[in-house]
Amino acid sequence: MGGDTIPTQTFLNLDQDKKDRIINAAMDEFSNNQFEHAKLSNIVRAAGIPRGSFYQYFEDKYDLFYYIFELVKDKKMEYLSDLLPNPEDKPFLVLFEELFTAGTRFAIENPRFVKVFSHVIDSKGEIYDQMVKTSLEYANTYYVDYIKNDQAKGRLRSDIDPYVFAKIVIDLTLNVSLDEFGISVEELDYDKMKQRITQIISIIKHGVTKGDANV
Amino acid sequence: MGGDTIPTQTFLNLDQDKKDRIINAAMDEFSNNQFEHAKLSNIVRAAGIPRGSFYQYFEDKYDLFYYIFELVKDKKMEYLSDLLPNPEDKPFLVLFEELFTAGTRFAIENPRFVKVFSHVIDSKGEIYDQMVKTSLEYANTYYVDYIKNDQAKGRLRSDIDPYVFAKIVIDLTLNVSLDEFGISVEELDYDKMKQRITQIISIIKHGVTKGDANV
DNA sequence: CTCCCATATGACACCCTTGTCACATGGATA
DNA sequence: TATCCATGTGACAAGGGTGTCATATGGGAG
């Protein structure tokens, strides 16, 4: 019975310590390697369980990854969920700054999670299609509507293509926030990131040109 | 003799047709797969040469990839090299727009090349470190200096961190120019891209805020 | 003709992975 | 103690990749 939970009931029955060891080992492997390069052999060795046991807990490698990736998404949602409902019609740039900040905080506080995430983003393979493509497309339309709304209210220049702007915003959050030349996620520092966000928002908001009113 | 050219002399001696078949097959495989997932078996099959012959032409898979990647870089340089010397002290934003446009033209006219390139960018592995990291770091400092110079001349806001701005510029050229949700490099259209570039430059230049002079 | 060297060839050895399976273990229950 | 069921276990089959090597081929030189 209960044969179609994603991890098996057997896994859920495990004592917490063993579960933690497995999750930990998987997290390590998946944060250091893309899915296809992650090796079950490493995971079972690091977790200190026999290979055979693993297959009592999960269907296969993909199944494990799916489980881990859900953990990552859930964690990220903890950081973002308060911001998204948007009851009081915040300007888009305010929402953007809040999301950007929350996302950065998530990255700093959960570096391994972010690395798992980044591998999927970069992979652009099946896993990407199945696990994040839809979310990003959703974010895109969400942003586009938001931007159009702000344009209608005169908060944003109406000659800007909402799709292009939304794409920039998403790319910035995905890339700029997470890495820097030679600096890995583990070494991020909150104050520095906060400054960077302020800078980025300022550029997006006012542009880089000096003393120049916009068109 | 000549034992340390990258492809062997034997390869260089091959008749053009056979060379082309090999390069073509390699290009196909490397544009559809990251290095580690690219299969020599596919390449030799597509090129119509026996497996053993391949090892008379190249040291190994990595060697072949290196050769192919050089071809890609050379091709890209054909598009960019005129712009980089910068004799007449162009404003940074003008240079940026020119590079962006040239890069886009390269992408549209050589989609397979771009895909090879993107795989490396996304891989963030050894290949990335060896083949593009240095170039990107170089580009970064080049931009930073350029930006500082423009700031000194009052063309750009001096409260902007040149490093952050340079990073944004590089990320935009690497990501925004190349893909879009659901649109692969093969389907890019020049006019559409030109519009997008104009939009992006405009946002960077003046910001997105309506009727708002900058700080 | 035959010798020589560059080149061609594909079966094969080797490596490393994943997922399986027949068997072991152990605690609860009667 | 006997039995049962969940769980543990690691040797192993199968698959799929790369690079090698013993052997074939073929054109030019003597």
CSV table of C-alpha atoms (C1' of nucleotides) in Angstrom, one decimal:
chain,number,residue,atom,x,y,z
A,1,MET,CA,0.0,0.0,0.0
A,2,GLY,CA,1.0,3.6,-0.5
A,3,GLY,CA,3.0,2.4,-3.4
A,4,ASP,CA,3.0,5.7,-5.4
A,5,THR,CA,4.3,8.2,-3.0
A,6,ILE,CA,7.5,9.5,-4.6
A,7,PRO,CA,9.9,8.2,-2.1
A,8,THR,CA,8.6,4.8,-0.9
A,9,GLN,CA,6.9,4.3,2.4
A,10,THR,CA,10.0,2.5,3.4
A,11,PHE,CA,12.0,5.6,3.0
A,12,LEU,CA,9.6,7.7,5.0
A,13,ASN,CA,9.7,5.1,7.8
A,14,LEU,CA,13.5,5.4,8.1
A,15,ASP,CA,14.8,6.9,11.2
A,16,GLN,CA,15.6,10.6,10.8
A,17,ASP,CA,19.3,10.2,10.9
A,18,LYS,CA,19.4,7.8,8.0
A,19,LYS,CA,17.1,10.0,6.0
A,20,ASP,CA,19.2,13.0,6.7
A,21,ARG,CA,22.3,11.2,5.6
A,22,ILE,CA,20.7,10.3,2.3
A,23,ILE,CA,19.3,13.7,1.7
A,24,ASN,CA,22.6,15.3,2.6
A,25,ALA,CA,24.6,13.0,0.3
A,26,ALA,CA,22.2,13.6,-2.5
A,27,MET,CA,22.3,17.3,-2.0
A,28,ASP,CA,26.1,17.2,-2.1
A,29,GLU,CA,26.2,15.2,-5.3
A,30,PHE,CA,23.5,17.2,-7.1
A,31,SER,CA,24.9,20.5,-6.0
A,32,ASN,CA,28.3,19.6,-7.4
A,33,ASN,CA,27.1,17.9,-10.6
A,34,GLN,CA,24.4,18.2,-13.2
A,35,PHE,CA,21.9,15.4,-13.0
A,36,GLU,CA,23.4,13.3,-15.7
A,37,HIS,CA,26.9,13.5,-14.1
A,38,ALA,CA,25.7,12.9,-10.6
A,39,LYS,CA,26.6,9.4,-9.6
A,40,LEU,CA,24.4,7.2,-7.5
A,41,SER,CA,27.6,5.4,-6.4
A,42,ASN,CA,28.8,8.5,-4.8
A,43,ILE,CA,25.6,9.2,-3.1
A,44,VAL,CA,25.2,5.7,-1.5
A,45,ARG,CA,28.8,5.7,-0.5
A,46,ALA,CA,28.6,9.2,1.2
A,47,ALA,CA,25.3,8.2,2.8
A,48,GLY,CA,26.8,5.0,4.0
A,49,ILE,CA,24.0,2.8,2.7
A,50,PRO,CA,24.3,-0.2,0.4
A,51,ARG,CA,23.4,0.2,-3.1
A,52,GLY,CA,20.5,-2.2,-2.9
A,53,SER,CA,18.9,-0.3,-0.1
A,54,PHE,CA,18.7,2.8,-2.1
A,55,TYR,CA,16.4,1.1,-4.5
A,56,GLN,CA,14.1,0.3,-1.7
A,57,TYR,CA,13.7,4.0,-1.1
A,58,PHE,CA,13.5,5.5,-4.5
A,59,GLU,CA,12.5,4.3,-7.9
A,60,ASP,CA,15.8,5.4,-9.5
A,61,LYS,CA,18.2,8.3,-9.7
A,62,TYR,CA,15.6,10.6,-11.4
A,63,ASP,CA,13.1,9.8,-8.7
A,64,LEU,CA,15.6,10.9,-6.0
A,65,PHE,CA,16.4,14.1,-7.9
A,66,TYR,CA,12.8,14.9,-8.2
A,67,TYR,CA,12.4,14.6,-4.5
A,68,ILE,CA,15.5,16.7,-3.8
A,69,PHE,CA,14.4,19.4,-6.3
A,70,GLU,CA,11.0,19.6,-4.6
A,71,LEU,CA,12.8,20.3,-1.3
A,72,VAL,CA,14.7,23.1,-3.0
A,73,LYS,CA,11.6,24.6,-4.5
A,74,ASP,CA,9.8,24.4,-1.2
A,75,LYS,CA,12.6,26.2,0.5
A,76,LYS,CA,12.8,28.9,-2.1
A,77,MET,CA,9.0,29.4,-1.8
A,78,GLU,CA,9.5,30.0,1.9
A,79,TYR,CA,11.4,33.1,0.9
A,80,LEU,CA,9.2,34.3,-1.9
A,81,SER,CA,5.7,33.4,-1.0
A,82,ASP,CA,4.9,36.4,1.2
A,83,LEU,CA,5.8,38.7,-1.7
A,84,LEU,CA,3.8,37.3,-4.6
A,85,PRO,CA,0.2,37.8,-3.6
A,86,ASN,CA,0.7,41.6,-3.9
A,87,PRO,CA,-2.5,43.0,-2.3
A,88,GLU,CA,-1.7,46.7,-2.4
A,89,ASP,CA,-0.7,47.2,-6.0
A,90,LYS,CA,3.0,47.8,-5.4
A,91,PRO,CA,5.0,49.4,-8.3
A,92,PHE,CA,6.7,46.7,-10.3
A,93,LEU,CA,10.1,48.0,-9.4
A,94,VAL,CA,9.4,47.7,-5.7
A,95,LEU,CA,8.2,44.1,-6.2
A,96,PHE,CA,11.3,43.4,-8.3
A,97,GLU,CA,13.6,44.7,-5.6
A,98,GLU,CA,11.8,42.7,-2.9
A,99,LEU,CA,12.0,39.5,-4.9
A,100,PHE,CA,15.5,40.1,-5.9
A,101,THR,CA,16.4,40.7,-2.2
A,102,ALA,CA,14.6,37.7,-1.0
A,103,GLY,CA,16.1,35.6,-3.7
A,104,THR,CA,19.5,36.7,-2.7
A,105,ARG,CA,18.9,36.0,0.9
A,106,PHE,CA,17.8,32.5,-0.1
A,107,ALA,CA,21.0,32.1,-2.1
A,108,ILE,CA,23.2,33.2,0.7
A,109,GLU,CA,21.5,31.1,3.3
A,110,ASN,CA,21.2,28.0,1.2
A,111,PRO,CA,24.1,27.9,-1.1
A,112,ARG,CA,23.8,24.2,-1.9
A,113,PHE,CA,20.1,24.5,-2.8
A,114,VAL,CA,21.0,27.3,-5.2
A,115,LYS,CA,23.7,25.2,-6.9
A,116,VAL,CA,21.2,22.4,-7.5
A,117,PHE,CA,18.9,25.0,-9.0
A,118,SER,CA,21.6,26.5,-11.2
A,119,HIS,CA,22.6,23.2,-12.6
A,120,VAL,CA,19.0,22.7,-13.8
A,121,ILE,CA,18.8,26.2,-15.2
A,122,ASP,CA,22.0,25.7,-17.1
A,123,SER,CA,21.3,22.2,-18.3
A,124,LYS,CA,18.5,23.2,-20.7
A,125,GLY,CA,17.7,19.5,-21.0
A,126,GLU,CA,14.7,17.4,-20.2
A,127,ILE,CA,15.0,18.0,-16.6
A,128,TYR,CA,14.9,21.7,-17.2
A,129,ASP,CA,11.9,21.4,-19.4
A,130,GLN,CA,10.1,19.4,-16.8
A,131,MET,CA,11.0,21.2,-13.7
A,132,VAL,CA,11.6,24.9,-14.3
A,133,LYS,CA,10.6,25.9,-17.8
A,134,THR,CA,7.0,26.2,-16.9
A,135,SER,CA,7.7,28.2,-13.8
A,136,LEU,CA,9.9,30.7,-15.8
A,137,GLU,CA,7.3,31.1,-18.4
A,138,TYR,CA,4.7,31.7,-15.8
A,139,ALA,CA,7.0,34.3,-14.1
A,140,ASN,CA,7.4,35.9,-17.5
A,141,THR,CA,3.7,36.4,-18.1
A,142,TYR,CA,3.2,37.5,-14.5
A,143,TYR,CA,5.9,40.1,-14.9
A,144,VAL,CA,4.6,41.2,-18.3
A,145,ASP,CA,1.1,41.8,-17.0
A,146,TYR,CA,2.5,43.6,-14.0
A,147,ILE,CA,4.6,45.9,-16.3
A,148,LYS,CA,1.7,46.6,-18.6
A,149,ASN,CA,-0.3,47.6,-15.6
A,150,ASP,CA,2.4,50.0,-14.4
A,151,GLN,CA,2.6,51.4,-17.9
A,152,ALA,CA,-1.1,52.1,-17.9
A,153,LYS,CA,-0.7,53.9,-14.6
A,154,GLY,CA,2.1,56.0,-16.0
A,155,ARG,CA,4.7,54.5,-13.6
A,156,LEU,CA,6.8,53.1,-16.4
A,157,ARG,CA,7.7,54.3,-19.8
A,158,SER,CA,5.1,53.1,-22.3
A,159,ASP,CA,7.5,52.8,-25.2
A,160,ILE,CA,9.3,49.9,-23.4
A,161,ASP,CA,8.4,46.4,-24.6
A,162,PRO,CA,7.1,44.6,-21.6
A,163,TYR,CA,8.4,41.3,-22.9
A,164,VAL,CA,11.9,42.6,-23.3
A,165,PHE,CA,11.9,44.2,-19.9
A,166,ALA,CA,10.5,41.1,-18.2
A,167,LYS,CA,13.2,39.0,-19.9
A,168,ILE,CA,15.9,41.3,-18.6
A,169,VAL,CA,14.5,41.2,-15.1
A,170,ILE,CA,14.4,37.4,-15.1
A,171,ASP,CA,17.9,37.1,-16.6
A,172,LEU,CA,19.3,39.5,-14.0
A,173,THR,CA,17.7,37.6,-11.1
A,174,LEU,CA,18.9,34.2,-12.5
A,175,ASN,CA,22.4,35.2,-13.4
A,176,VAL,CA,23.7,38.4,-11.9
A,177,SER,CA,22.4,37.6,-8.4
A,178,LEU,CA,24.0,34.2,-8.3
A,179,ASP,CA,27.5,34.4,-9.6
A,180,GLU,CA,30.3,36.7,-10.2
A,181,PHE,CA,33.7,36.2,-11.9
A,182,GLY,CA,35.5,33.9,-9.5
A,183,ILE,CA,33.0,34.2,-6.7
A,184,SER,CA,31.0,31.1,-5.9
A,185,VAL,CA,27.7,31.1,-4.2
A,186,GLU,CA,29.3,30.0,-1.0
A,187,GLU,CA,31.2,33.1,-0.6
A,188,LEU,CA,28.4,35.6,-1.0
A,189,ASP,CA,28.1,38.3,1.5
A,190,TYR,CA,24.8,39.9,2.3
A,191,ASP,CA,25.8,43.5,2.6
A,192,LYS,CA,27.7,43.4,-0.7
A,193,MET,CA,24.8,41.7,-2.4
A,194,LYS,CA,22.5,44.3,-1.0
A,195,GLN,CA,24.6,47.0,-2.5
A,196,ARG,CA,24.7,45.2,-5.8
A,197,ILE,CA,20.9,45.0,-5.9
A,198,THR,CA,20.6,48.7,-5.1
A,199,GLN,CA,23.0,49.4,-8.0
A,200,ILE,CA,21.1,47.2,-10.4
A,201,ILE,CA,17.7,48.6,-9.5
A,202,SER,CA,19.1,52.1,-9.9
A,203,ILE,CA,20.4,51.3,-13.3
A,204,ILE,CA,17.1,49.7,-14.4
A,205,LYS,CA,15.2,52.6,-12.9
A,206,HIS,CA,17.1,55.6,-14.0
A,207,GLY,CA,19.5,54.4,-16.6
A,208,VAL,CA,23.2,54.9,-16.7
A,209,THR,CA,23.3,58.2,-18.5
A,210,LYS,CA,24.3,61.2,-16.5
A,211,GLY,CA,22.0,64.1,-16.0
A,212,ASP,CA,19.8,63.1,-18.8
A,213,ALA,CA,16.0,63.1,-18.6
A,214,ASN,CA,14.4,60.2,-20.3
A,215,VAL,CA,12.6,60.4,-23.6
B,1,MET,CA,57.7,15.7,-37.5
B,2,GLY,CA,55.0,18.3,-36.9
B,3,GLY,CA,53.9,16.1,-34.1
B,4,ASP,CA,52.3,18.8,-32.0
B,5,THR,CA,50.0,20.6,-34.2
B,6,ILE,CA,46.6,20.1,-32.6
B,7,PRO,CA,45.0,18.1,-35.4
B,8,THR,CA,47.7,15.7,-36.7
B,9,GLN,CA,49.4,16.4,-40.0
B,10,THR,CA,47.5,13.4,-41.3
B,11,PHE,CA,44.3,15.3,-40.7
B,12,LEU,CA,45.6,18.4,-42.5
B,13,ASN,CA,46.6,16.2,-45.4
B,14,LEU,CA,43.1,14.9,-45.9
B,15,ASP,CA,41.1,15.9,-48.9
B,16,GLN,CA,38.8,18.8,-48.2
B,17,ASP,CA,35.6,16.8,-48.5
B,18,LYS,CA,36.7,14.4,-45.8
B,19,LYS,CA,37.8,17.2,-43.5
B,20,ASP,CA,34.5,18.9,-44.1
B,21,ARG,CA,32.6,15.8,-43.2
B,22,ILE,CA,34.4,15.4,-40.0
B,23,ILE,CA,34.1,19.1,-39.0
B,24,ASN,CA,30.5,19.1,-39.9
B,25,ALA,CA,29.7,16.0,-37.9
B,26,ALA,CA,31.6,17.3,-34.9
B,27,MET,CA,29.9,20.6,-35.1
B,28,ASP,CA,26.5,18.8,-35.2
B,29,GLU,CA,27.3,16.7,-32.2
B,30,PHE,CA,28.9,19.5,-30.1
B,31,SER,CA,26.1,21.9,-30.9
B,32,ASN,CA,23.5,19.5,-29.7
B,33,ASN,CA,25.4,18.2,-26.7
B,34,GLN,CA,27.6,19.4,-24.0
B,35,PHE,CA,31.2,18.1,-24.3
B,36,GLU,CA,30.7,15.3,-21.9
B,37,HIS,CA,27.6,14.1,-23.5
B,38,ALA,CA,28.8,14.3,-27.0
B,39,LYS,CA,29.6,10.9,-28.4
B,40,LEU,CA,32.5,10.1,-30.6
B,41,SER,CA,30.5,7.2,-31.9
B,42,ASN,CA,28.0,9.6,-33.4
B,43,ILE,CA,30.6,11.8,-34.9
B,44,VAL,CA,32.5,9.0,-36.7
B,45,ARG,CA,29.2,7.5,-37.9
B,46,ALA,CA,27.9,10.8,-39.2
B,47,ALA,CA,31.2,11.6,-40.8
B,48,GLY,CA,31.4,8.2,-42.4
B,49,ILE,CA,34.9,7.4,-41.1
B,50,PRO,CA,36.0,4.3,-39.1
B,51,ARG,CA,36.6,4.9,-35.5
B,52,GLY,CA,40.2,4.0,-35.8
B,53,SER,CA,40.8,6.6,-38.4
B,54,PHE,CA,39.6,9.3,-36.1
B,55,TYR,CA,42.5,8.6,-33.7
B,56,GLN,CA,44.9,9.2,-36.6
B,57,TYR,CA,43.5,12.8,-36.9
B,58,PHE,CA,43.0,13.8,-33.3
B,59,GLU,CA,44.5,12.8,-29.9
B,60,ASP,CA,41.1,12.3,-28.4
B,61,LYS,CA,37.6,13.8,-28.0
B,62,TYR,CA,38.9,16.7,-26.1
B,63,ASP,CA,41.4,17.5,-28.8
B,64,LEU,CA,38.7,17.5,-31.4
B,65,PHE,CA,36.6,19.8,-29.3
B,66,TYR,CA,39.4,22.2,-28.8
B,67,TYR,CA,39.9,22.4,-32.6
B,68,ILE,CA,36.2,23.0,-33.2
B,69,PHE,CA,36.0,25.6,-30.4
B,70,GLU,CA,38.9,27.5,-32.0
B,71,LEU,CA,37.0,27.6,-35.3
B,72,VAL,CA,34.0,29.0,-33.4
B,73,LYS,CA,36.1,31.6,-31.7
B,74,ASP,CA,37.8,32.6,-34.9
B,75,LYS,CA,34.5,33.0,-36.6
B,76,LYS,CA,33.2,35.2,-33.8
B,77,MET,CA,36.3,37.3,-33.9
B,78,GLU,CA,35.6,38.0,-37.6
B,79,TYR,CA,32.4,39.7,-36.4
B,80,LEU,CA,33.9,41.6,-33.5
B,81,SER,CA,37.5,42.4,-34.4
B,82,ASP,CA,36.8,45.6,-36.2
B,83,LEU,CA,35.0,47.1,-33.2
B,84,LEU,CA,37.4,46.4,-30.4
B,85,PRO,CA,40.4,48.6,-31.3
B,86,ASN,CA,38.3,51.7,-30.6
B,87,PRO,CA,40.5,54.4,-32.0
B,88,GLU,CA,38.2,57.4,-31.7
B,89,ASP,CA,37.0,57.2,-28.1
B,90,LYS,CA,33.5,56.0,-28.7
B,91,PRO,CA,31.1,56.3,-25.7
B,92,PHE,CA,30.7,53.0,-24.0
B,93,LEU,CA,27.1,52.7,-24.8
B,94,VAL,CA,27.8,53.1,-28.5
B,95,LEU,CA,30.5,50.4,-28.3
B,96,PHE,CA,28.1,48.2,-26.4
B,97,GLU,CA,25.4,48.6,-29.0
B,98,GLU,CA,27.8,47.8,-31.8
B,99,LEU,CA,29.2,44.7,-30.1
B,100,PHE,CA,25.7,43.6,-29.2
B,101,THR,CA,24.6,44.0,-32.8
B,102,ALA,CA,27.6,42.3,-34.2
B,103,GLY,CA,27.2,39.4,-31.7
B,104,THR,CA,23.6,39.1,-32.7
B,105,ARG,CA,24.5,39.0,-36.3
B,106,PHE,CA,27.0,36.3,-35.6
B,107,ALA,CA,24.4,34.3,-33.7
B,108,ILE,CA,21.8,34.6,-36.5
B,109,GLU,CA,24.3,33.7,-39.2
B,110,ASN,CA,26.0,30.9,-37.4
B,111,PRO,CA,23.5,29.2,-35.1
B,112,ARG,CA,25.4,26.0,-34.7
B,113,PHE,CA,28.5,27.9,-33.6
B,114,VAL,CA,26.5,29.7,-31.0
B,115,LYS,CA,25.1,26.5,-29.7
B,116,VAL,CA,28.6,25.1,-29.2
B,117,PHE,CA,29.5,28.3,-27.4
B,118,SER,CA,26.5,28.3,-25.2
B,119,HIS,CA,27.1,24.7,-24.1
B,120,VAL,CA,30.5,25.8,-22.8
B,121,ILE,CA,29.2,28.9,-21.1
B,122,ASP,CA,26.5,26.8,-19.3
B,123,SER,CA,28.8,24.0,-18.4
B,124,LYS,CA,30.9,25.9,-15.9
B,125,GLY,CA,33.2,23.0,-15.8
B,126,GLU,CA,36.8,22.5,-16.7
B,127,ILE,CA,36.2,23.2,-20.4
B,128,TYR,CA,34.6,26.5,-19.4
B,129,ASP,CA,37.6,27.4,-17.2
B,130,GLN,CA,40.0,26.6,-19.9
B,131,MET,CA,38.3,28.0,-22.9
B,132,VAL,CA,36.2,31.1,-21.9
B,133,LYS,CA,36.7,32.1,-18.3
B,134,THR,CA,39.8,34.1,-19.1
B,135,SER,CA,38.1,35.8,-22.1
B,136,LEU,CA,35.2,36.8,-20.0
B,137,GLU,CA,37.4,38.1,-17.2
B,138,TYR,CA,39.3,40.0,-19.8
B,139,ALA,CA,36.1,41.5,-21.3
B,140,ASN,CA,35.1,42.4,-17.8
B,141,THR,CA,38.2,44.5,-17.0
B,142,TYR,CA,38.1,46.0,-20.5
B,143,TYR,CA,34.6,47.1,-19.9
B,144,VAL,CA,35.3,48.4,-16.4
B,145,ASP,CA,38.1,50.6,-17.6
B,146,TYR,CA,36.0,51.8,-20.4
B,147,ILE,CA,33.2,52.7,-18.1
B,148,LYS,CA,35.4,54.5,-15.7
B,149,ASN,CA,36.8,56.5,-18.5
B,150,ASP,CA,33.3,57.5,-19.6
B,151,GLN,CA,32.4,58.4,-16.0
B,152,ALA,CA,35.5,60.6,-15.8
B,153,LYS,CA,34.3,62.4,-18.9
B,154,GLY,CA,30.8,62.8,-17.5
B,155,ARG,CA,29.1,60.6,-20.0
B,156,LEU,CA,27.9,58.1,-17.4
B,157,ARG,CA,26.6,58.5,-13.8
B,158,SER,CA,29.6,58.4,-11.5
B,159,ASP,CA,27.6,56.8,-8.7
B,160,ILE,CA,27.3,53.6,-10.7
B,161,ASP,CA,29.7,50.8,-9.8
B,162,PRO,CA,31.6,50.0,-12.9
B,163,TYR,CA,31.9,46.3,-12.0
B,164,VAL,CA,28.2,45.9,-11.6
B,165,PHE,CA,27.5,47.7,-14.8
B,166,ALA,CA,30.0,45.7,-16.7
B,167,LYS,CA,28.6,42.4,-15.3
B,168,ILE,CA,25.1,43.4,-16.4
B,169,VAL,CA,26.3,44.2,-19.8
B,170,ILE,CA,28.1,40.9,-20.2
B,171,ASP,CA,25.2,38.9,-18.8
B,172,LEU,CA,22.8,40.6,-21.2
B,173,THR,CA,25.0,39.9,-24.2
B,174,LEU,CA,25.4,36.3,-23.1
B,175,ASN,CA,21.8,35.5,-22.2
B,176,VAL,CA,19.3,37.9,-23.5
B,177,SER,CA,20.7,38.0,-27.0
B,178,LEU,CA,20.8,34.3,-27.4
B,179,ASP,CA,17.6,32.8,-26.2
B,180,GLU,CA,14.1,33.5,-25.4
B,181,PHE,CA,11.4,31.4,-23.9
B,182,GLY,CA,10.7,28.8,-26.5
B,183,ILE,CA,12.7,30.4,-29.3
B,184,SER,CA,15.9,28.7,-30.2
B,185,VAL,CA,18.9,30.3,-31.9
B,186,GLU,CA,17.9,28.8,-35.2
B,187,GLU,CA,14.7,30.8,-35.4
B,188,LEU,CA,16.1,34.2,-34.7
B,189,ASP,CA,15.1,37.0,-37.0
B,190,TYR,CA,17.4,39.9,-37.6
B,191,ASP,CA,14.9,42.8,-37.5
B,192,LYS,CA,13.3,41.5,-34.3
B,193,MET,CA,16.7,41.2,-32.7
B,194,LYS,CA,17.6,44.7,-33.8
B,195,GLN,CA,14.4,46.0,-32.1
B,196,ARG,CA,15.3,44.1,-29.0
B,197,ILE,CA,18.7,45.5,-28.9
B,198,THR,CA,17.4,49.0,-29.3
B,199,GLN,CA,15.0,48.3,-26.4
B,200,ILE,CA,17.7,47.0,-24.1
B,201,ILE,CA,20.0,49.8,-24.9
B,202,SER,CA,17.3,52.3,-24.2
B,203,ILE,CA,16.5,50.7,-20.9
B,204,ILE,CA,20.1,50.7,-19.9
B,205,LYS,CA,20.6,54.3,-21.1
B,206,HIS,CA,17.6,56.0,-19.7
B,207,GLY,CA,16.0,53.5,-17.3
B,208,VAL,CA,12.4,52.4,-17.2
B,209,THR,CA,10.9,55.2,-15.2
B,210,LYS,CA,8.6,57.6,-16.9
B,211,GLY,CA,9.4,61.3,-17.1
B,212,ASP,CA,11.9,61.0,-14.4
B,213,ALA,CA,15.3,62.7,-14.5
B,214,ASN,CA,18.0,60.7,-13.0
B,215,VAL,CA,19.6,61.4,-9.7
C,1,DC,C1',58.4,-6.6,-58.8
C,2,DT,C1',58.9,-5.5,-54.2
C,3,DC,C1',59.7,-2.7,-50.6
C,4,DC,C1',58.2,1.0,-47.6
C,5,DC,C1',55.6,4.2,-45.4
C,6,DA,C1',51.4,6.7,-44.7
C,7,DT,C1',47.0,5.8,-44.0
C,8,DA,C1',42.7,2.9,-43.1
C,9,DT,C1',40.1,-0.3,-40.4
C,10,DG,C1',36.9,-2.4,-36.9
C,11,DA,C1',37.0,-5.9,-33.3
C,12,DC,C1',38.1,-5.6,-28.9
C,13,DA,C1',39.7,-4.6,-24.1
C,14,DC,C1',38.7,-1.7,-20.6
C,15,DC,C1',36.1,1.2,-17.7
C,16,DC,C1',32.4,2.8,-15.2
C,17,DT,C1',27.8,3.4,-14.8
C,18,DT,C1',22.9,1.9,-13.3
C,19,DG,C1',19.4,-1.2,-11.6
C,20,DT,C1',18.4,-6.1,-10.1
C,21,DC,C1',18.0,-10.2,-7.5
C,22,DA,C1',18.6,-14.1,-4.6
C,23,DC,C1',19.7,-14.3,-0.1
C,24,DA,C1',20.5,-12.4,4.9
C,25,DT,C1',18.8,-10.2,9.0
C,26,DG,C1',16.0,-8.9,12.7
C,27,DG,C1',12.1,-7.7,15.5
C,28,DA,C1',7.3,-8.7,16.6
C,29,DT,C1',3.9,-12.0,17.4
C,30,DA,C1',1.7,-16.3,18.9
D,1,DT,C1',10.7,-21.6,19.4
D,2,DA,C1',8.6,-21.0,15.0
D,3,DT,C1',6.9,-18.0,11.7
D,4,DC,C1',6.4,-13.8,9.1
D,5,DC,C1',7.2,-9.6,6.9
D,6,DA,C1',9.8,-5.4,6.4
D,7,DT,C1',14.2,-4.2,5.5
D,8,DG,C1',19.1,-4.8,4.5
D,9,DT,C1',22.8,-6.4,1.3
D,10,DG,C1',26.5,-6.6,-2.3
D,11,DA,C1',27.8,-9.4,-6.2
D,12,DC,C1',26.4,-9.2,-10.7
D,13,DA,C1',24.3,-8.5,-15.5
D,14,DA,C1',23.7,-5.4,-18.9
D,15,DG,C1',24.6,-1.3,-21.4
D,16,DG,C1',27.2,2.0,-23.5
D,17,DG,C1',31.0,4.7,-23.8
D,18,DT,C1',36.4,5.6,-25.2
D,19,DG,C1',40.8,4.6,-26.9
D,20,DT,C1',43.9,0.7,-28.8
D,21,DC,C1',46.1,-2.4,-31.7
D,22,DA,C1',47.1,-6.0,-35.0
D,23,DT,C1',46.3,-6.1,-39.5
D,24,DA,C1',45.0,-4.5,-44.3
D,25,DT,C1',45.6,-1.4,-48.2
D,26,DG,C1',47.6,1.4,-51.7
D,27,DG,C1',50.7,4.5,-54.2
D,28,DG,C1',55.4,5.8,-55.2
D,29,DA,C1',60.4,4.8,-55.3
D,30,DG,C1',64.2,1.8,-56.5
